[in-house]
Amino acid sequence: MMLLDIFDPKAKPRPIGIDLGTTNSLVAYVRDGRPETIADCDGSALVPSIVHYARNGAVIVGDRAKRLAEAHPQETLVSVKRFLGRGADDPETRQLGPYAFLPREAEGPDVVRFSVHGKAITPVEASAEILRNLKELAEEELHSVGGVVITVPAYFDDGQRQATKDAAKLAGLRVLRLVNEPTAAALAYGLDAKRDGLFAVYDFGGGTFDVTVLVLDDGVFQVKSTGGDSALGGDDMDRLLADELATAFGLTEEVRKKPALVRVLLDLARATKHRLTDAETVTVPNPFVDAPASAATVTRDRFDVLVKPLLERTGKACRRAVRDAGVEVGELDGVILVGGSTRVPYVRTYVEALFGQAPLGDIDPDQVVALGAALQAHQLEGEGEKEEILLLDVLPLSLGIEVGGGVVDKILPRNTTIPTASKSVYTTQEDGQTGFVLHVVQGEREIASDCRSLATFTLAGIPPMAAGMARLEVTFRVDVDGLLTVEAREQTTGRVQHVDVKPSYGLDDETVEKMLLDALDHGEADLQLRRLLENRVEAGRLAKATQKAIVVDVDLLEAGEKETIEAALTALIASAAGEDAAKIKFRMDELDAATKGFAAARMNRAIATAIAGKDVGSIEATVEAALGIEEAHARHGAR
Ligand code: ADP
Ligand code: MG
């Protein structure tokens, strides 16, 4: 007799948590108050993040796709996460893997597109296949899946987070929230129950290393700093060990470079590495027929020596992240191990020495992120007894807009806790300007062209006004998922323009680090250039306003005053053409001094005219116009 699986059709959909990893992905849920991962029919919870596109149109995900990778390298997408949210002309991603890409002219520059069997596949679509696979896995176990929490690296930028959400939507998942991987790991350890503390999360995966410093303040997690290396992981251990084995087998340099052998050697090395986690010594029979040695023996001590340089690189990133967080190693209340590579015993010893305390590693480091995501999903769907945990993260890089002269005005500085919002007010540079061009940038440099461009948009339809009269209020909002929305409102007309910033490029932690270092390297020079550009803009505006005033109110000028002002004007204009910021400033002060009496006379007249039968509103406007000259160099101007 066949047993039918009977379930209640009214059964409530269950929330799930997904760790969408570079190497492996997992899905978990909370069962009887405890999180657990969901295994496939082979009993494994780890789904390799690999997607194979068969010629007949079938899409294969996971272990089966992994087995097809060698024979079909261009049709099997490995480590898709590295491409997520990247632009088509991103030189870095185009070098990754053996893939064919569509020429960017064909499809536009917004995202990288793989060309598989002549069809375009985006990283979002490939990621959606992995998510769909995990969703099906969960449905087999739970019958009905509710909302999902998906984890992302703490350094993921807007574009990468948006791409992750898009992939989830494509897979038919309802995203409750994106949560940072390290935060999810801290939740799995129940650290939120402590209310307060300072933690480091050391995540050593297959191809990436990430370190995050988290602070728990009254039950609220904040990411204090992030760091790492996007090209450092267990794969590097495999390569070093493969070399070691090849030498021990006596393979010549020439033989061991053959692509087919490289694959076999790497697989052998990985298996050996895994065995060395439990055994002190591993003997590997030589599978190559024409090599001299019959077997190779690797001790754990030898393996430790091999991987030590890799660990030192992680140590450097950790020290920097701790420094960036503004804390001392000794202040950390706990260190959490995440990622398959932290299974290596020497990694644990190294981390213990580095932080001066034994790390928390008793939850399976492969699963800990997915388990934390499941707990968070459970709480967000209102199934937990505890109050909702607010998960706060920080911006990895500053966000701002380009203002006059091409300099950046930072609206949200780096390391601001999100969600957050901030406003700045700008004005026009030219008389009769009827629109603003807003250029949104990300980065630490002072000059816009040195930062990453996120979006450009225009607020048009403003009635022509004198320079400096329009009031443009720009609001930056970053939501809980780290996505940026920009609103520009012209206050006198009420015109509003919104944009959701969806940058096409992603930034990995290495790029972020490079941008930070660049900013440090160029700090002084950038500041000087910024001062020069700003002073030029101000000088231009001041000169224009003065030139206009001495024509309009010529009758208010005393004998000889016009000549003095004109001489100061000429000197100012000449200095603005030069490279000396201090000189421009000096000339502006000179012009200021020369126009003092004239400006006072103009103001008196403006007030007198206004009072002669006008309402208060227009008096203010007239006075403001009269004040124009003085205000000109007290304000920024959007381009
Ligand atoms: P990712 O976060 O990049 O998806 P994982 O956290 O799943 O990656 O880590 C995968 C890495 O962990 C691989 O390099 C794998 O070889 C390594 N790994 C898994 N188990 C062990 C083990 N027992 N000993 C050593 N390394 C391991
Ligand atoms: Mg991971």
XYZ file of C-alpha atoms and ligand atoms in Angstrom:
667
model
C 0.000 0.000 0.000
C 1.195 3.413 -0.804
C 1.454 5.876 2.026
C 0.269 9.287 1.063
C 1.799 12.255 2.685
C -1.147 14.080 4.178
C -0.871 17.639 5.314
C -3.283 20.288 6.367
C -4.025 22.422 3.283
C -4.668 25.347 5.601
C -1.239 24.894 7.187
C 0.398 28.242 7.636
C 3.248 29.044 5.258
C 6.523 28.839 7.172
C 9.170 31.548 7.067
C 12.639 30.444 5.943
C 16.196 31.754 6.015
C 18.588 31.441 3.077
C 22.366 31.770 3.012
C 23.076 32.523 -0.660
C 26.803 31.780 -0.650
C 29.569 32.130 -3.214
C 30.518 28.460 -2.954
C 27.550 26.874 -1.184
C 23.985 27.896 -0.354
C 21.646 26.623 2.346
C 18.061 26.973 3.518
C 16.876 26.696 7.129
C 13.718 27.147 9.196
C 12.701 27.185 12.838
C 11.200 23.954 14.096
C 9.878 23.808 17.654
C 11.753 26.968 18.513
C 15.108 25.757 17.174
C 16.622 26.586 13.783
C 17.677 23.732 11.539
C 18.871 23.403 7.978
C 16.965 21.437 5.357
C 18.889 18.638 3.667
C 18.333 17.271 0.175
C 17.618 13.634 -0.640
C 21.333 12.835 -0.270
C 21.254 14.151 3.275
C 23.364 17.199 2.495
C 22.206 20.688 3.416
C 24.912 22.387 1.348
C 23.801 23.157 -2.203
C 26.803 24.114 -4.333
C 26.049 27.552 -5.813
C 26.501 26.267 -9.358
C 24.056 26.470 -12.262
C 24.328 24.406 -15.429
C 22.380 25.249 -18.583
C 21.846 22.151 -20.705
C 21.532 22.373 -24.474
C 17.935 21.098 -24.316
C 16.962 24.041 -22.111
C 17.055 22.214 -18.765
C 18.580 24.076 -15.838
C 20.511 22.033 -13.295
C 21.576 23.359 -9.890
C 23.864 22.117 -7.121
C 25.861 18.874 -6.937
C 24.703 17.662 -10.354
C 25.710 20.974 -11.901
C 29.079 20.746 -10.163
C 29.775 17.402 -11.842
C 29.056 18.963 -15.245
C 31.358 21.928 -14.713
C 34.488 20.250 -15.981
C 33.003 19.012 -19.257
C 30.953 22.187 -19.895
C 32.904 25.082 -18.405
C 31.107 27.805 -20.391
C 27.626 26.449 -19.748
C 28.141 25.962 -16.015
C 28.145 29.102 -13.908
C 30.238 28.836 -10.744
C 30.482 31.533 -8.039
C 27.682 33.587 -9.617
C 27.603 35.764 -6.525
C 30.814 37.443 -7.641
C 28.956 38.805 -10.696
C 25.809 39.925 -8.920
C 25.137 43.644 -9.312
C 28.182 44.221 -11.524
C 28.255 46.419 -14.611
C 28.910 44.992 -18.060
C 32.116 46.941 -18.526
C 33.466 45.932 -15.130
C 36.953 44.824 -16.134
C 37.386 42.692 -13.025
C 34.393 40.425 -13.512
C 35.085 39.917 -17.186
C 38.296 38.172 -16.240
C 36.646 35.802 -13.780
C 35.988 32.275 -14.944
C 35.996 30.711 -18.401
C 32.741 32.351 -19.452
C 31.610 33.979 -22.648
C 30.034 37.378 -22.119
C 27.725 39.316 -24.344
C 29.386 42.369 -25.807
C 28.091 45.241 -23.764
C 27.084 47.239 -26.820
C 24.568 44.509 -27.614
C 22.701 44.673 -24.338
C 23.550 47.967 -22.717
C 26.110 48.635 -19.999
C 23.935 48.073 -16.941
C 24.719 44.453 -16.040
C 27.098 41.675 -16.971
C 25.426 39.068 -19.177
C 26.754 35.589 -19.782
C 26.300 34.134 -23.207
C 25.206 30.498 -22.874
C 24.122 28.555 -25.984
C 23.746 31.942 -27.659
C 21.302 33.136 -25.014
C 21.869 35.987 -22.572
C 21.823 34.995 -18.899
C 22.145 37.608 -16.170
C 23.681 36.892 -12.750
C 20.279 37.759 -11.266
C 18.659 35.010 -13.331
C 21.324 32.471 -12.415
C 21.024 33.377 -8.718
C 17.262 33.020 -9.019
C 17.805 29.412 -10.190
C 19.753 28.670 -6.995
C 17.080 30.341 -4.871
C 14.325 28.449 -6.687
C 16.154 25.215 -5.983
C 16.357 26.068 -2.270
C 12.701 27.084 -2.243
C 11.711 23.707 -3.701
C 13.860 21.975 -1.120
C 12.031 23.877 1.605
C 8.618 23.174 0.059
C 9.291 19.446 0.096
C 9.856 19.691 3.820
C 7.363 22.392 4.807
C 4.777 22.210 1.984
C 4.282 25.933 2.003
C 6.948 28.586 2.264
C 6.222 32.062 3.642
C 8.530 35.043 3.789
C 12.281 34.690 3.466
C 15.302 36.337 5.021
C 18.309 36.223 2.700
C 21.821 36.970 3.904
C 24.331 39.128 2.040
C 27.934 40.137 2.825
C 28.075 43.226 5.038
C 30.015 45.114 2.362
C 27.395 44.512 -0.377
C 26.426 47.866 -1.876
C 23.104 49.072 -3.174
C 23.389 47.417 -6.551
C 24.338 44.061 -5.122
C 21.543 44.139 -2.542
C 19.009 45.159 -5.146
C 20.211 42.370 -7.439
C 19.775 39.859 -4.596
C 16.220 41.069 -4.037
C 15.482 40.910 -7.760
C 16.735 37.323 -7.872
C 14.453 36.412 -4.959
C 11.473 37.973 -6.696
C 12.267 36.033 -9.886
C 12.365 32.845 -7.835
C 8.910 33.614 -6.462
C 10.107 34.384 -2.945
C 8.749 37.143 -0.724
C 11.715 38.853 0.888
C 11.129 39.916 4.476
C 14.551 41.443 4.765
C 18.147 41.139 3.683
C 20.421 40.553 6.664
C 24.175 40.781 6.793
C 25.902 37.410 7.027
C 27.906 38.261 10.188
C 24.786 39.579 11.906
C 22.970 36.338 11.100
C 25.860 34.364 12.606
C 25.670 36.427 15.807
C 21.917 35.727 15.983
C 22.518 31.999 15.627
C 24.748 32.162 18.700
C 21.956 33.950 20.538
C 24.241 36.858 21.239
C 21.261 39.190 20.952
C 20.120 37.841 24.328
C 23.134 39.509 25.926
C 21.826 43.007 25.058
C 25.329 44.478 24.885
C 28.706 43.473 23.550
C 31.367 43.859 20.913
C 31.985 40.974 18.523
C 34.174 40.062 15.581
C 32.939 37.653 12.916
C 35.683 35.793 11.065
C 34.212 34.298 7.872
C 36.608 32.156 5.851
C 34.720 30.553 2.953
C 35.628 28.887 -0.324
C 36.786 31.908 -2.283
C 36.348 34.882 0.020
C 37.411 36.089 3.422
C 35.292 38.603 5.349
C 35.746 40.071 8.781
C 33.142 42.225 10.493
C 33.116 44.022 13.813
C 29.615 44.159 15.300
C 28.419 46.034 18.314
C 25.334 44.945 20.200
C 23.796 47.896 21.971
C 20.668 47.282 24.032
C 19.767 44.300 21.865
C 20.451 46.142 18.602
C 23.223 44.964 16.280
C 25.291 47.468 14.376
C 28.038 46.721 11.915
C 30.969 48.865 13.063
C 33.362 47.992 10.275
C 33.986 45.448 7.571
C 37.071 44.194 5.825
C 38.474 41.199 4.062
C 39.774 39.878 0.792
C 37.476 38.847 -2.051
C 40.135 36.565 -3.511
C 41.179 34.558 -0.479
C 39.589 31.305 0.632
C 39.692 27.542 0.935
C 40.382 27.370 -2.826
C 43.800 28.907 -2.159
C 44.559 26.179 0.375
C 43.583 23.636 -2.284
C 45.993 25.171 -4.807
C 48.906 25.136 -2.374
C 48.225 21.560 -1.384
C 47.819 20.506 -5.032
C 51.297 21.857 -5.731
C 52.657 19.986 -2.743
C 51.076 16.720 -3.909
C 52.308 17.169 -7.483
C 55.845 17.621 -6.202
C 55.581 14.604 -3.908
C 54.262 12.471 -6.792
C 57.220 13.646 -8.851
C 55.114 15.261 -11.619
C 57.128 17.567 -13.850
C 56.193 21.238 -14.154
C 55.021 20.577 -17.677
C 52.743 17.668 -16.828
C 51.103 19.302 -13.845
C 49.971 22.293 -15.943
C 47.717 20.175 -18.179
C 44.136 21.392 -17.552
C 42.744 17.900 -16.990
C 45.439 17.141 -14.408
C 44.952 20.450 -12.652
C 41.301 19.553 -11.997
C 42.147 16.094 -10.643
C 44.953 17.476 -8.490
C 42.705 20.167 -7.012
C 39.957 17.664 -6.166
C 42.537 15.417 -4.584
C 43.949 18.323 -2.622
C 40.534 19.366 -1.327
C 39.739 15.838 -0.173
C 43.150 15.671 1.521
C 42.534 19.021 3.222
C 39.204 17.831 4.573
C 40.802 14.632 5.897
C 43.563 16.636 7.587
C 40.892 18.357 9.664
C 40.449 15.105 11.611
C 43.697 13.231 10.958
C 47.293 14.187 11.811
C 48.718 12.450 8.752
C 47.133 11.591 5.416
C 48.568 9.318 2.771
C 47.334 9.903 -0.764
C 47.845 7.157 -3.377
C 49.192 8.487 -6.653
C 46.444 8.300 -9.309
C 48.791 9.259 -12.159
C 50.258 6.295 -14.014
C 53.556 7.632 -15.277
C 54.698 9.448 -12.118
C 57.601 8.085 -10.111
C 56.169 8.061 -6.568
C 53.370 5.671 -5.648
C 51.930 7.832 -2.866
C 52.357 11.117 -1.021
C 52.124 11.680 2.705
C 51.058 15.036 4.088
C 51.203 15.845 7.790
C 49.067 18.444 9.440
C 52.216 20.303 10.471
C 53.297 20.567 6.861
C 49.811 21.720 5.833
C 49.924 24.393 8.565
C 53.217 25.712 7.196
C 51.690 25.859 3.702
C 48.612 27.819 4.692
C 50.270 30.148 7.194
C 50.769 32.985 4.652
C 47.043 32.834 3.828
C 46.152 33.137 7.492
C 48.503 36.062 7.916
C 46.570 37.845 5.201
C 43.342 37.274 7.138
C 45.102 38.552 10.268
C 46.043 41.784 8.558
C 42.458 42.371 7.435
C 41.219 41.629 10.971
C 43.567 44.116 12.578
C 42.499 46.771 10.111
C 38.787 46.088 10.694
C 39.275 46.328 14.457
C 41.155 49.599 14.009
C 38.446 50.905 11.635
C 35.844 50.141 14.285
C 37.787 52.348 16.662
C 38.289 49.599 19.232
C 41.094 47.448 20.636
C 41.319 43.689 20.170
C 41.170 43.293 23.965
C 37.744 44.968 24.091
C 36.048 42.245 22.026
C 33.547 40.174 23.985
C 33.534 37.349 21.488
C 34.802 36.088 18.138
C 32.560 33.997 15.888
C 33.790 31.516 13.299
C 31.880 31.283 10.022
C 32.606 29.432 6.774
C 33.838 25.972 5.869
C 37.515 26.919 5.981
C 37.343 27.657 9.706
C 37.064 23.884 10.189
C 40.825 23.696 9.616
C 42.318 23.249 13.119
C 45.174 25.649 12.449
C 42.687 28.389 11.505
C 41.138 28.033 14.960
C 44.527 28.185 16.671
C 45.502 31.191 14.596
C 42.267 33.078 15.338
C 42.623 32.329 19.038
C 46.143 33.779 19.094
C 45.118 36.753 16.962
C 42.228 37.798 19.193
C 43.605 36.510 22.469
C 40.518 34.410 23.160
C 39.004 31.104 22.097
C 36.524 31.759 19.246
C 32.908 30.572 19.288
C 32.796 27.719 16.822
C 30.520 25.026 18.186
C 27.718 25.725 15.706
C 28.573 24.207 12.330
C 30.420 27.066 10.567
C 28.859 26.051 7.235
C 25.357 26.399 8.632
C 25.570 29.177 11.182
C 24.565 31.978 8.760
C 21.516 30.119 7.418
C 20.441 29.243 10.956
C 20.604 32.882 12.015
C 18.643 33.915 8.919
C 15.937 31.373 9.817
C 15.699 32.785 13.354
C 15.340 36.291 11.983
C 12.650 35.217 9.472
C 10.794 33.495 12.280
C 10.797 36.668 14.337
C 9.868 38.963 11.477
C 6.856 36.809 10.697
C 5.780 37.331 14.284
C 6.308 33.733 15.326
C 8.922 34.360 17.980
C 8.105 35.175 21.566
C 10.805 37.805 21.742
C 10.323 41.335 20.558
C 11.642 42.038 17.090
C 15.357 42.603 16.880
C 16.295 45.688 14.977
C 19.209 44.885 12.768
C 21.343 47.836 12.012
C 24.217 48.009 9.620
C 26.479 50.775 8.429
C 27.246 52.313 5.063
C 30.543 51.012 3.714
C 31.264 54.232 1.780
C 30.047 57.816 1.970
C 27.161 58.969 -0.226
C 26.892 62.485 -1.553
C 26.248 64.708 -4.534
C 28.445 66.636 -6.891
C 28.238 70.374 -6.308
C 29.723 73.410 -8.032
C 33.208 72.972 -9.398
C 32.943 69.186 -9.397
C 33.521 68.717 -5.688
C 31.581 66.249 -3.557
C 29.267 67.250 -0.770
C 28.870 64.217 1.475
C 25.301 63.826 2.685
C 25.704 60.493 4.463
C 29.214 59.785 5.717
C 30.734 56.325 5.690
C 29.936 54.131 8.693
C 26.585 55.870 9.253
C 24.213 53.366 10.846
C 21.311 52.364 8.591
C 18.392 52.805 8.179
C 19.115 56.501 8.007
C 18.149 59.728 6.268
C 19.790 63.098 5.886
C 18.992 66.385 4.162
C 21.046 69.167 2.639
C 19.945 72.415 1.023
C 21.534 73.817 -2.135
C 20.933 76.761 -4.385
C 21.395 77.776 -8.009
C 24.628 79.082 -9.453
C 23.282 80.893 -12.497
C 20.610 83.539 -12.925
C 17.519 82.135 -14.575
C 18.555 78.516 -14.045
C 15.442 76.354 -14.546
C 16.780 72.982 -13.551
C 19.235 71.156 -11.367
C 21.370 68.262 -12.474
C 21.967 65.981 -9.517
C 24.876 63.614 -9.669
C 24.827 61.045 -6.859
C 28.233 59.605 -5.981
C 29.719 57.122 -3.535
C 33.235 57.238 -2.109
C 35.658 59.077 0.115
C 37.445 61.298 -2.388
C 36.795 65.047 -2.493
C 36.381 65.285 -6.253
C 33.331 63.709 -7.880
C 35.182 62.220 -10.819
C 37.338 60.219 -8.385
C 34.253 58.696 -6.748
C 31.898 56.069 -8.049
C 28.973 57.522 -9.980
C 25.663 56.024 -8.820
C 23.052 58.048 -10.667
C 22.408 61.316 -12.451
C 19.011 62.906 -12.653
C 17.464 66.271 -13.371
C 14.956 68.329 -11.469
C 13.455 70.538 -14.163
C 10.596 72.990 -14.394
C 11.772 75.536 -11.881
C 10.770 79.102 -12.834
C 13.779 81.273 -13.611
C 15.071 83.004 -10.479
C 18.136 85.014 -9.603
C 21.173 82.890 -8.766
C 21.039 81.827 -5.146
C 17.279 82.237 -4.854
C 16.108 78.692 -5.519
C 16.220 76.371 -2.520
C 16.885 72.779 -3.431
C 16.419 70.334 -0.603
C 18.057 66.979 -1.259
C 17.137 64.048 0.970
C 19.068 60.773 1.030
C 17.315 57.798 2.584
C 18.890 54.396 3.082
C 16.450 51.654 4.090
C 16.989 48.598 6.302
C 18.262 46.652 3.306
C 20.833 49.312 2.523
C 19.058 50.650 -0.572
C 19.326 54.352 -1.342
C 16.479 56.665 -2.405
C 17.162 60.276 -3.290
C 14.519 62.987 -3.240
C 15.081 66.491 -4.567
C 12.542 69.190 -3.710
C 12.659 72.801 -4.828
C 11.208 74.581 -1.816
C 9.806 77.722 -3.418
C 7.874 75.828 -6.112
C 7.363 72.507 -4.361
C 8.614 70.569 -7.381
C 9.778 67.099 -6.398
C 11.804 64.428 -8.107
C 12.495 60.951 -6.692
C 14.990 58.331 -7.730
C 15.661 54.886 -6.403
C 19.355 54.536 -6.876
C 20.090 51.241 -8.515
C 23.731 51.392 -9.418
C 24.726 48.873 -12.016
C 28.072 48.025 -10.492
C 28.777 46.129 -7.357
C 31.694 46.822 -5.107
C 33.505 44.042 -3.369
C 35.354 44.640 -0.152
C 38.643 44.915 -1.997
C 37.347 47.754 -4.130
C 35.923 49.422 -1.055
C 39.288 49.080 0.630
C 41.069 50.459 -2.411
C 38.732 53.440 -2.505
C 39.420 54.090 1.168
C 43.168 53.825 0.709
C 43.036 56.101 -2.335
C 41.182 58.639 -0.250
C 43.869 58.451 2.420
C 46.676 58.677 -0.121
C 45.160 61.657 -1.855
C 43.687 63.252 1.239
C 45.802 66.418 1.341
C 45.971 66.945 -2.424
C 42.229 66.310 -2.725
C 41.450 68.854 -0.055
C 43.589 71.482 -1.731
C 41.985 70.846 -5.088
C 38.584 70.931 -3.463
C 39.319 74.296 -1.860
C 40.514 75.675 -5.204
C 37.426 74.446 -7.086
C 35.076 75.721 -4.415
C 36.744 79.096 -4.261
C 36.555 79.402 -8.025
C 32.814 78.759 -7.972
C 32.299 81.255 -5.175
C 34.472 83.837 -6.881
C 32.471 83.460 -10.097
C 29.194 83.917 -8.305
C 30.405 86.879 -6.290
C 31.820 88.550 -9.385
C 28.601 88.083 -11.320
C 26.410 89.401 -8.527
C 28.641 92.442 -8.075
C 28.791 93.204 -11.806
C 25.014 93.113 -11.954
C 24.582 95.302 -8.867
C 26.873 98.082 -10.028
C 24.789 98.419 -13.170
C 21.345 98.161 -11.566
C 22.101 100.422 -8.599
C 24.695 102.647 -10.247
C 23.133 105.744 -8.601
C 24.027 104.433 -5.140
C 27.758 104.455 -5.850
C 29.828 107.197 -4.262
C 32.473 109.077 -6.220
C 35.413 106.795 -6.936
C 33.678 103.773 -5.396
C 32.919 102.203 -8.765
C 36.593 102.271 -9.740
C 37.664 100.653 -6.457
C 35.076 97.910 -6.861
C 36.001 97.313 -10.485
C 39.680 97.070 -9.617
C 38.869 94.487 -6.914
C 36.638 92.643 -9.410
C 39.378 92.464 -12.031
C 41.865 91.208 -9.469
C 39.362 88.563 -8.279
C 38.624 87.331 -11.799
C 42.337 87.095 -12.544
C 42.987 85.133 -9.345
C 40.135 82.713 -10.136
C 41.895 81.795 -13.370
C 44.962 80.797 -11.349
C 45.674 77.788 -9.173
C 46.032 79.462 -5.790
C 42.988 78.879 -3.581
C 44.242 81.185 -0.820
C 44.744 84.018 -3.270
C 41.188 83.692 -4.565
C 39.936 83.805 -0.998
C 42.033 86.890 -0.344
C 40.643 88.637 -3.440
C 37.098 87.761 -2.405
C 37.663 89.348 0.990
C 39.077 92.394 -0.756
C 36.013 92.721 -2.962
C 33.837 92.221 0.094
C 35.559 95.115 1.809
C 35.302 97.294 -1.296
C 31.527 96.746 -1.573
C 30.649 97.173 2.075
C 29.194 100.685 1.882
C 27.515 99.984 -1.440
C 25.872 96.813 -0.111
C 24.523 98.682 2.925
C 23.050 101.384 0.664
C 21.410 98.720 -1.517
C 19.917 97.035 1.485
C 18.425 100.303 2.791
C 16.846 100.993 -0.549
C 15.472 97.468 -0.811
C 13.819 97.752 2.576
C 12.427 101.197 1.860
C 10.948 100.056 -1.455
C 9.514 96.972 0.094
C 7.854 98.785 2.968
C 6.191 101.197 0.577
C 3.054 99.105 0.220
C 4.107 95.500 -0.011
C 3.393 92.407 2.005
C 5.843 90.801 4.341
C 6.566 87.897 2.022
C 7.766 90.079 -0.792
C 9.778 92.241 1.608
C 11.662 89.154 2.625
C 12.201 88.240 -1.004
C 13.484 91.698 -1.884
C 15.791 91.807 1.085
C 17.081 88.388 0.219
C 17.827 89.542 -3.299
C 19.694 92.529 -1.932
C 21.629 90.266 0.336
C 22.511 88.215 -2.700
C 26.038 89.481 -2.966
C 26.933 88.608 0.563
C 25.182 85.300 0.443
C 26.826 84.298 -2.760
C 29.857 82.884 -1.164
C 28.187 81.432 1.883
C 26.401 78.714 -0.010
C 27.043 75.699 -2.139
C 25.484 75.474 -5.544
C 24.294 72.320 -7.239
C 25.463 72.170 -10.802
P 31.103 30.229 0.887
O 30.732 31.036 2.074
O 32.145 30.858 0.028
O 29.929 29.750 0.116
P 31.668 27.897 2.589
O 31.519 28.571 3.878
O 30.651 26.880 2.221
O 31.887 28.903 1.407
O 33.131 27.216 2.610
C 33.595 26.377 1.593
C 35.040 26.046 1.860
O 35.167 25.313 3.091
C 35.661 25.167 0.782
O 36.930 25.669 0.424
C 35.803 23.822 1.478
O 36.902 23.077 0.959
C 36.062 24.246 2.912
N 35.769 23.169 3.861
C 34.597 22.548 4.056
N 34.730 21.561 4.980
C 36.041 21.567 5.368
C 36.829 20.794 6.283
N 36.309 19.785 6.987
N 38.134 21.101 6.407
C 38.679 22.099 5.708
N 38.005 22.860 4.829
C 36.689 22.595 4.664
Mg 29.476 31.946 3.368
